[in-house]
Structures are given as C-alpha cells and as structure tokens.
Amino acid sequence: MNPSILHFSRTGSILKMLFFLGVAAIAFAVAGLMHAEREAPPQTLRLSGMELPAPAPHRDPLVPLKMPLLIVAGGACLFYAGRHGLRAVTREVAARTEGGRLHLHSSYGAEADPLPVEAIADAIFDRADRLPGDASGPAKLGARLRHGLYLRYRAGGATRELRLIDNDIDGGTEQLRRFAAHLDAWRQSRRTPESS
C-alpha cells in the first residue's frame, strides 16, 4: 500500500453503518411504541355483564418531549449511517500528502485544507489512549484497543488538533503507522532546506 495515502476502510465503514442503522431502528421503534401507547383507546373491564372503565394507566408525562428527541436522534443516526455507507461504496481518500501539502477529507473539519507542511506542529503516532488531547469517556474506554495519529497544526492564527484512528483506515494500524512515518520523513525533509 502507498504510504502517502490513506483510504477509508470499507469493513470499518460498513460496521459503523450497521451500528448507526441499528441505533436508528431502535430509536424509531421506541418512538413508535410511545406513540401507539399514547394513542391507544381507553380499556374497559368486563365483570359479569357489566363493562367498567379500566383504571387509567400511569403514563409518562415527558412522552411529548421524548418522542421528538428520539426521532431527531434516529435521523442523526441515519445521516451517519449514510455517510459511512457512502465511504464504504466509494472508498474515499481520508488523507494524502501531495505537493508539499496534507490533503484531508472534509469530514475531518480541518480549518485549512490542504495543510502546508509548515503548519503541522506535531504528528504523533501511538496507542489512542496515550495520544494528547481530550476524548469522551466511551472513546477513552475503547482507546486502549486502537492506535491513532494525532496532528496539531496552526491555521487562522490558532492551534488546532486532529486525530486519525486505525479502524477508520484501510490497512488499519500498519497503514496508519506507515503513513505517520512517511509524514514525519516528509516534514523533516521540508525542514532541512530551511535550516541550512
């Protein structure tokens, strides 16, 4: 595999797509059950020829708030499922080095794209839980099993951070390690003429 280019992983993208589809299905199913319960006709009890109204069930007063939130969450999950599905089908480029610049996929939200080599302050490859920067609790829990490439760069007068994680990349840890080594060598070769 070419060490100067990273493609999104088809397997990883398909697994993430299935995960988000599953979460969306659960969110829509729970919203549907809440709606069915709210719209259910009142029940009656039959006792020896008499029909009495059943005691009113205890209904959650927050259902009108929970249903829209579940629908919005399900919609967001469908968006991410579509994004990962598109990555799996098209095998898009996650990152590549070309012409003295680092080109990143738009989903990484880099402030400057492409990034000139001079803008990259740090490029650290390590186990994901040892990388600098903040991560959420669930991300930290699974980070011991992942490897990542941490990039710190300057753009627009501010310092920004970016992480590339091995399960997003075709070739996994080995390809990300090769890309990190290539990126480091590329940065060193660009600095050498400046220092002389």
Coordinates of N, CA and C in Angstrom, one line a residue:
M1 N 0.8 -1.2 0.0 CA 0.0 0.0 0.0 C 0.9 1.2 0.0
N2 N 0.4 2.2 -0.7 CA 1.1 3.5 -0.8 C 1.1 4.2 0.6
P3 N 2.3 4.5 1.1 CA 2.4 5.1 2.5 C 2.0 6.6 2.5
S4 N 1.8 7.2 1.3 CA 1.5 8.6 1.2 C 0.0 8.9 1.1
I5 N -0.8 7.8 1.2 CA -2.3 8.0 1.1 C -3.0 7.1 2.0
L6 N -4.1 7.5 2.6 CA -5.0 6.7 3.5 C -6.4 6.7 2.9
H7 N -6.9 5.5 2.7 CA -8.3 5.4 2.2 C -9.1 5.0 3.5
F8 N -10.4 5.4 3.4 CA -11.3 4.9 4.5 C -11.5 3.4 4.3
S9 N -11.6 2.7 5.4 CA -11.8 1.3 5.5 C -13.2 0.9 5.1
R10 N -13.3 0.0 4.1 CA -14.6 -0.5 3.8 C -15.3 -1.3 4.9
T11 N -14.5 -2.2 5.5 CA -15.0 -3.0 6.6 C -15.4 -2.1 7.8
G12 N -14.6 -1.2 8.2 CA -14.9 -0.3 9.3 C -16.1 0.5 9.0
S13 N -16.2 1.0 7.7 CA -17.3 1.9 7.4 C -18.6 1.1 7.4
I14 N -18.6 -0.2 6.9 CA -19.8 -1.0 6.9 C -20.2 -1.3 8.3
L15 N -19.3 -1.6 9.2 CA -19.6 -1.9 10.6 C -20.2 -0.7 11.2
K16 N -19.7 0.5 11.0 CA -20.2 1.7 11.6 C -21.6 2.0 11.0
M17 N -21.8 1.8 9.7 CA -23.1 2.0 9.1 C -24.1 1.1 9.7
L18 N -23.8 -0.2 9.9 CA -24.7 -1.1 10.5 C -25.0 -0.7 12.0
F19 N -24.0 -0.3 12.7 CA -24.2 0.2 14.1 C -25.2 1.4 14.1
F20 N -25.0 2.4 13.2 CA -25.9 3.5 13.2 C -27.3 3.2 12.7
L21 N -27.4 2.2 11.8 CA -28.7 1.8 11.3 C -29.4 1.1 12.5
G22 N -28.7 0.3 13.3 CA -29.3 -0.4 14.4 C -29.8 0.6 15.5
V23 N -29.0 1.6 15.8 CA -29.4 2.6 16.7 C -30.6 3.4 16.2
A24 N -30.6 3.7 14.9 CA -31.7 4.5 14.4 C -33.0 3.6 14.4
A25 N -32.9 2.3 14.1 CA -34.1 1.4 14.2 C -34.6 1.4 15.6
I26 N -33.7 1.3 16.6 CA -34.2 1.3 18.0 C -34.9 2.6 18.4
A27 N -34.3 3.7 18.0 CA -34.9 5.0 18.3 C -36.2 5.1 17.7
F28 N -36.4 4.8 16.4 CA -37.7 4.9 15.8 C -38.7 3.9 16.3
A29 N -38.3 2.7 16.7 CA -39.2 1.7 17.3 C -39.7 2.2 18.7
V30 N -38.8 2.7 19.5 CA -39.2 3.2 20.8 C -40.2 4.4 20.6
A31 N -39.9 5.3 19.7 CA -40.8 6.4 19.4 C -42.2 5.9 18.9
G32 N -42.1 4.9 18.1 CA -43.4 4.3 17.6 C -44.2 3.7 18.7
L33 N -43.5 3.0 19.6 CA -44.2 2.3 20.8 C -44.8 3.4 21.7
M34 N -44.1 4.5 21.9 CA -44.6 5.6 22.7 C -45.8 6.2 22.1
H35 N -45.8 6.4 20.8 CA -46.9 6.9 20.0 C -48.1 6.0 20.1
A36 N -47.9 4.7 19.9 CA -49.0 3.7 20.0 C -49.6 3.7 21.4
E37 N -48.8 3.8 22.4 CA -49.3 3.8 23.8 C -50.1 5.0 24.1
R38 N -49.7 6.2 23.6 CA -50.4 7.4 23.8 C -51.7 7.5 23.1
E39 N -51.8 6.8 21.9 CA -53.0 6.9 21.1 C -53.9 5.7 21.3
A40 N -53.6 4.8 22.2 CA -54.4 3.6 22.5 C -55.7 4.0 23.1
P41 N -56.8 3.4 22.6 CA -58.2 3.7 23.1 C -58.2 3.2 24.6
P42 N -59.1 3.9 25.4 CA -59.2 3.5 26.8 C -59.7 2.1 26.9
Q43 N -59.2 1.4 27.9 CA -59.6 -0.1 28.1 C -60.8 -0.1 29.0
T44 N -61.5 -1.2 28.8 CA -62.7 -1.5 29.7 C -62.5 -2.9 30.4
L45 N -63.1 -3.0 31.5 CA -63.1 -4.3 32.2 C -64.5 -4.9 32.2
R46 N -64.7 -6.2 31.9 CA -66.0 -6.8 31.9 C -66.1 -7.7 33.1
L47 N -67.1 -7.4 33.9 CA -67.4 -8.1 35.1 C -68.9 -8.6 35.0
S48 N -69.1 -9.8 34.9 CA -70.5 -10.4 34.9 C -71.5 -9.5 34.3
G49 N -71.3 -9.2 33.0 CA -72.3 -8.5 32.3 C -72.2 -7.0 32.4
M50 N -71.3 -6.5 33.2 CA -71.1 -5.0 33.3 C -69.7 -4.7 32.6
E51 N -69.7 -3.5 32.0 CA -68.4 -3.0 31.5 C -68.0 -1.8 32.3
L52 N -66.9 -1.8 32.9 CA -66.4 -0.7 33.7 C -65.1 -0.2 33.1
P53 N -64.9 1.1 33.1 CA -63.6 1.6 32.6 C -62.4 1.1 33.4
A54 N -61.4 0.7 32.8 CA -60.2 0.2 33.5 C -59.5 1.4 34.1
P55 N -58.8 1.2 35.2 CA -58.1 2.3 35.8 C -57.1 2.9 34.8
A56 N -57.0 4.2 34.8 CA -56.1 4.8 33.9 C -54.6 4.4 34.1
P57 N -53.9 4.0 33.0 CA -52.5 3.6 33.2 C -51.7 4.8 33.5
H58 N -50.6 4.6 34.3 CA -49.7 5.7 34.6 C -48.9 6.0 33.3
R59 N -49.1 7.1 32.7 CA -48.4 7.5 31.5 C -47.3 8.5 31.8
D60 N -46.2 8.3 31.1 CA -45.0 9.2 31.3 C -45.4 10.6 30.7
P61 N -45.3 11.7 31.6 CA -45.7 13.0 31.1 C -44.7 13.6 30.2
L62 N -43.5 13.0 30.1 CA -42.4 13.5 29.2 C -42.5 12.9 27.8
V63 N -43.4 12.0 27.5 CA -43.5 11.4 26.2 C -43.6 12.4 25.1
P64 N -44.3 13.5 25.2 CA -44.3 14.5 24.1 C -42.9 15.1 23.9
L65 N -42.1 15.1 24.9 CA -40.7 15.6 24.7 C -39.8 14.5 24.2
K66 N -39.9 13.3 24.7 CA -39.1 12.2 24.3 C -39.2 11.8 22.9
M67 N -40.4 11.8 22.4 CA -40.7 11.3 21.0 C -39.9 12.1 20.0
P68 N -40.0 13.5 20.0 CA -39.2 14.2 19.0 C -37.7 14.0 19.2
L69 N -37.3 13.9 20.4 CA -35.8 13.7 20.6 C -35.4 12.4 20.0
L70 N -36.2 11.3 20.2 CA -35.9 10.0 19.6 C -35.9 10.1 18.1
I71 N -36.8 10.8 17.6 CA -36.9 10.9 16.1 C -35.7 11.7 15.6
V72 N -35.3 12.8 16.3 CA -34.1 13.6 15.8 C -32.9 12.7 16.0
A73 N -32.7 11.9 17.1 CA -31.6 11.0 17.3 C -31.6 10.0 16.2
G74 N -32.7 9.4 15.8 CA -32.8 8.4 14.8 C -32.4 9.0 13.4
G75 N -32.8 10.2 13.2 CA -32.4 10.9 11.9 C -31.0 11.2 11.9
A76 N -30.4 11.6 13.0 CA -28.9 11.8 13.0 C -28.2 10.5 12.8
C77 N -28.7 9.4 13.4 CA -28.0 8.1 13.1 C -28.1 7.7 11.7
L78 N -29.3 8.0 11.0 CA -29.4 7.7 9.6 C -28.4 8.5 8.8
F79 N -28.2 9.8 9.2 CA -27.2 10.6 8.5 C -25.8 10.0 8.5
Y80 N -25.4 9.6 9.7 CA -24.1 8.9 9.9 C -24.0 7.6 9.2
A81 N -25.1 6.8 9.2 CA -25.1 5.6 8.5 C -24.9 5.8 7.0
G82 N -25.6 6.8 6.5 CA -25.4 7.2 5.1 C -24.0 7.6 4.8
R83 N -23.4 8.4 5.6 CA -22.1 8.9 5.4 C -21.1 7.7 5.4
H84 N -21.2 6.8 6.4 CA -20.3 5.7 6.4 C -20.6 4.7 5.2
G85 N -21.9 4.6 4.9 CA -22.2 3.8 3.7 C -21.6 4.3 2.4
L86 N -21.6 5.6 2.3 CA -21.0 6.3 1.1 C -19.5 6.0 1.1
R87 N -18.9 6.1 2.3 CA -17.4 5.9 2.3 C -17.1 4.4 1.9
A88 N -18.0 3.5 2.3 CA -17.7 2.1 2.0 C -17.9 1.8 0.5
V89 N -18.8 2.5 -0.1 CA -19.1 2.3 -1.5 C -18.0 3.0 -2.4
T90 N -17.6 4.2 -2.0 CA -16.7 4.9 -2.9 C -15.3 4.8 -2.6
R91 N -14.9 4.2 -1.4 CA -13.5 4.1 -1.0 C -12.8 5.4 -1.1
E92 N -13.4 6.4 -0.4 CA -12.8 7.8 -0.5 C -11.4 7.9 0.2
V93 N -10.7 8.9 -0.2 CA -9.4 9.1 0.4 C -9.6 9.9 1.7
A94 N -9.0 9.4 2.8 CA -9.1 10.1 4.1 C -8.0 11.1 4.2
A95 N -6.8 10.8 3.8 CA -5.7 11.8 3.8 C -4.7 11.4 2.8
R96 N -4.0 12.4 2.3 CA -2.9 12.1 1.4 C -1.9 13.3 1.4
T97 N -0.6 13.0 1.1 CA 0.4 14.0 1.0 C 0.7 14.2 -0.4
E98 N 0.7 15.5 -0.9 CA 1.0 15.7 -2.3 C 1.4 17.2 -2.4
G99 N 2.4 17.4 -3.1 CA 2.9 18.8 -3.5 C 3.2 19.6 -2.2
G100 N 3.8 19.0 -1.2 CA 4.2 19.8 0.0 C 3.0 20.1 0.9
R101 N 1.9 19.4 0.7 CA 0.7 19.7 1.5 C 0.0 18.4 1.9
L102 N -0.7 18.5 3.0 CA -1.5 17.4 3.5 C -3.0 17.7 3.2
H103 N -3.5 16.8 2.4 CA -5.0 16.9 2.0 C -5.8 16.0 2.9
L104 N -6.8 16.6 3.5 CA -7.7 15.8 4.4 C -9.1 15.7 3.9
H105 N -9.8 14.7 4.2 CA -11.2 14.5 3.8 C -12.0 15.6 4.5
S106 N -13.1 16.1 3.9 CA -13.8 17.2 4.5 C -14.5 16.8 5.8
S107 N -14.7 15.5 6.1 CA -15.4 15.1 7.3 C -14.5 15.4 8.5
Y108 N -13.2 15.6 8.4 CA -12.3 15.9 9.5 C -12.4 17.3 9.9
G109 N -13.0 18.2 9.1 CA -13.3 19.5 9.5 C -12.0 20.4 9.8
A110 N -11.0 20.1 9.0 CA -9.7 20.8 9.1 C -10.0 22.3 8.7
E111 N -9.4 23.2 9.5 CA -9.6 24.6 9.2 C -9.0 25.1 7.9
A112 N -7.8 24.5 7.6 CA -7.1 24.8 6.4 C -6.9 23.5 5.6
D113 N -7.5 23.4 4.4 CA -7.3 22.2 3.6 C -7.0 22.7 2.2
P114 N -5.8 22.3 1.7 CA -4.8 21.5 2.3 C -3.9 22.2 3.3
L115 N -3.3 21.4 4.1 CA -2.4 22.0 5.2 C -1.0 22.0 4.6
P116 N -0.3 23.2 4.6 CA 1.1 23.2 4.3 C 1.9 22.5 5.3
V117 N 3.0 21.9 4.9 CA 3.8 21.1 5.9 C 4.3 22.0 7.0
E118 N 4.5 23.3 6.8 CA 5.0 24.2 7.8 C 3.9 24.4 8.9
A119 N 2.7 24.2 8.6 CA 1.6 24.4 9.6 C 1.5 23.2 10.6
I120 N 2.1 22.1 10.3 CA 2.0 20.9 11.2 C 3.0 21.0 12.3
A121 N 2.6 21.2 13.5 CA 3.5 21.4 14.6 C 3.9 20.0 15.2
D122 N 2.9 19.1 15.3 CA 3.2 17.8 15.9 C 2.4 16.7 15.1
A123 N 3.1 15.6 14.9 CA 2.5 14.4 14.3 C 2.9 13.2 15.2
I124 N 2.0 12.7 16.0 CA 2.4 11.7 17.0 C 1.5 10.4 16.7
F125 N 2.2 9.3 16.5 CA 1.5 8.0 16.3 C 1.7 7.2 17.6
D126 N 0.6 6.7 18.1 CA 0.7 6.0 19.4 C -0.6 5.3 19.6
R127 N -0.7 4.5 20.7 CA -2.0 3.9 21.1 C -2.9 5.1 21.4
A128 N -4.2 4.9 21.1 CA -5.1 6.1 21.1 C -5.3 6.6 22.5
D129 N -5.2 5.8 23.5 CA -5.4 6.4 24.9 C -4.2 7.2 25.4
R130 N -3.1 7.1 24.7 CA -1.9 7.8 25.1 C -1.7 9.1 24.3
L131 N -2.5 9.3 23.3 CA -2.4 10.5 22.5 C -2.9 11.7 23.2
P132 N -2.2 12.9 23.0 CA -2.7 14.1 23.6 C -4.1 14.5 23.2
G133 N -4.7 15.4 23.9 CA -6.0 15.9 23.5 C -7.1 15.3 24.3
D134 N -8.3 15.9 24.3 CA -9.4 15.4 25.0 C -10.2 14.4 24.2
A135 N -10.7 13.4 24.9 CA -11.6 12.4 24.3 C -12.7 12.1 25.3
S136 N -13.9 11.7 24.8 CA -15.0 11.4 25.7 C -14.8 10.1 26.4
G137 N -15.6 9.9 27.5 CA -15.4 8.7 28.3 C -15.5 7.4 27.5
P138 N -16.6 7.2 26.7 CA -16.6 5.9 25.9 C -15.5 5.8 24.9
A139 N -15.0 6.9 24.3 CA -13.9 6.9 23.4 C -12.6 6.5 24.1
K140 N -12.4 6.9 25.4 CA -11.3 6.6 26.2 C -11.3 5.1 26.5
L141 N -12.5 4.6 26.8 CA -12.6 3.2 27.2 C -12.1 2.3 26.0
G142 N -12.5 2.5 24.8 CA -12.1 1.7 23.7 C -10.8 2.1 23.1
A143 N -10.2 3.2 23.6 CA -8.9 3.7 23.0 C -7.7 2.8 23.3
R144 N -7.8 2.0 24.3 CA -6.7 1.1 24.6 C -6.5 0.1 23.5
L145 N -7.6 -0.2 22.7 CA -7.5 -1.2 21.7 C -7.2 -0.6 20.3
R146 N -7.1 0.7 20.2 CA -6.9 1.4 19.0 C -5.6 2.1 18.9
H147 N -5.1 2.4 17.7 CA -4.0 3.3 17.5 C -4.4 4.5 16.7
G148 N -3.7 5.6 16.9 CA -4.1 6.8 16.2 C -2.9 7.7 15.8
L149 N -3.2 8.6 14.9 CA -2.2 9.6 14.6 C -2.8 11.0 15.0
Y150 N -2.1 11.6 15.9 CA -2.5 12.9 16.4 C -1.8 14.0 15.7
L151 N -2.5 14.9 15.1 CA -1.9 16.0 14.4 C -2.3 17.3 15.1
R152 N -1.3 18.1 15.4 CA -1.5 19.5 15.9 C -1.0 20.5 14.8
Y153 N -1.8 21.4 14.4 CA -1.4 22.3 13.3 C -1.9 23.7 13.6
R154 N -1.3 24.7 12.9 CA -1.7 26.1 13.0 C -2.5 26.5 11.8
A155 N -3.6 27.1 12.1 CA -4.4 27.6 11.0 C -5.2 28.8 11.5
G156 N -5.2 29.9 10.7 CA -6.0 31.0 11.0 C -5.6 31.7 12.4
G157 N -4.3 31.6 12.7 CA -3.8 32.2 13.9 C -4.1 31.4 15.2
A158 N -4.6 30.2 15.0 CA -4.9 29.4 16.2 C -4.3 28.0 16.0
T159 N -4.2 27.3 17.1 CA -3.7 25.9 17.0 C -4.8 24.9 17.1
R160 N -4.9 24.0 16.2 CA -6.0 23.0 16.1 C -5.4 21.6 16.2
E161 N -6.3 20.7 16.5 CA -6.0 19.3 16.7 C -6.8 18.4 15.8
L162 N -6.3 17.3 15.4 CA -7.0 16.3 14.6 C -6.5 14.9 14.9
R163 N -7.4 13.9 14.9 CA -7.0 12.5 15.2 C -7.4 11.7 14.0
L164 N -6.6 10.8 13.6 CA -6.9 9.8 12.6 C -6.8 8.4 13.4
I165 N -7.8 7.6 13.3 CA -7.9 6.4 14.1 C -7.8 5.2 13.2
D166 N -7.1 4.1 13.6 CA -6.9 3.0 12.7 C -8.1 2.3 12.2
N167 N -9.2 2.2 13.0 CA -10.4 1.5 12.5 C -11.1 2.3 11.4
D168 N -10.7 3.5 11.1 CA -11.3 4.3 10.0 C -10.5 4.1 8.7
I169 N -9.3 3.5 8.8 CA -8.4 3.5 7.7 C -8.2 2.1 7.2
D170 N -8.2 2.0 5.8 CA -8.0 0.7 5.1 C -6.5 0.3 5.4
G171 N -6.3 -0.9 5.9 CA -5.0 -1.3 6.3 C -4.7 -1.2 7.8
G172 N -5.6 -0.5 8.5 CA -5.6 -0.4 9.9 C -4.3 0.2 10.5
T173 N -3.9 -0.4 11.6 CA -2.7 0.1 12.3 C -1.5 0.2 11.5
E174 N -1.2 -0.8 10.7 CA 0.0 -0.9 9.9 C 0.1 0.3 8.8
Q175 N -1.0 0.5 8.2 CA -1.1 1.5 7.1 C -1.0 2.9 7.8
L176 N -1.6 3.1 8.9 CA -1.5 4.3 9.7 C -0.1 4.6 10.2
R177 N 0.6 3.5 10.6 CA 2.0 3.6 11.1 C 2.9 4.0 9.9
R178 N 2.6 3.4 8.7 CA 3.4 3.8 7.5 C 3.2 5.2 7.1
F179 N 1.9 5.6 7.2 CA 1.6 7.0 6.8 C 2.2 8.0 7.8
A180 N 2.2 7.6 9.1 CA 2.8 8.5 10.1 C 4.3 8.6 9.8
A181 N 5.0 7.5 9.5 CA 6.4 7.5 9.2 C 6.7 8.4 8.0
H182 N 5.9 8.2 7.0 CA 6.0 9.0 5.7 C 5.8 10.4 6.0
L183 N 4.8 10.8 6.8 CA 4.5 12.2 7.1 C 5.7 12.8 7.9
D184 N 6.3 12.0 8.9 CA 7.4 12.5 9.6 C 8.6 12.8 8.8
A185 N 8.9 11.8 7.9 CA 10.0 12.0 6.9 C 9.8 13.1 6.0
W186 N 8.6 13.3 5.6 CA 8.2 14.4 4.7 C 8.4 15.7 5.4
R187 N 8.0 15.8 6.7 CA 8.2 17.0 7.4 C 9.6 17.3 7.7
Q188 N 10.4 16.3 8.0 CA 11.9 16.5 8.2 C 12.6 17.0 6.9
S189 N 12.2 16.4 5.8 CA 12.8 16.8 4.5 C 12.5 18.2 4.1
R190 N 11.3 18.7 4.5 CA 10.9 20.1 4.2 C 11.6 21.0 5.1
R191 N 11.9 20.6 6.4 CA 12.6 21.5 7.3 C 14.1 21.6 7.0
T192 N 14.7 20.6 6.5 CA 16.1 20.6 6.3 C 16.6 21.7 5.4
P193 N 16.0 22.0 4.2 CA 16.4 23.1 3.4 C 16.3 24.5 4.1
E194 N 15.2 24.6 5.0 CA 15.0 25.9 5.7 C 16.1 26.1 6.7
S195 N 16.6 25.1 7.4 CA 17.6 25.3 8.4 C 18.9 25.5 7.9
S196 N 19.2 25.2 6.6 CA 20.5 25.4 6.0 C 20.7 26.7 5.4

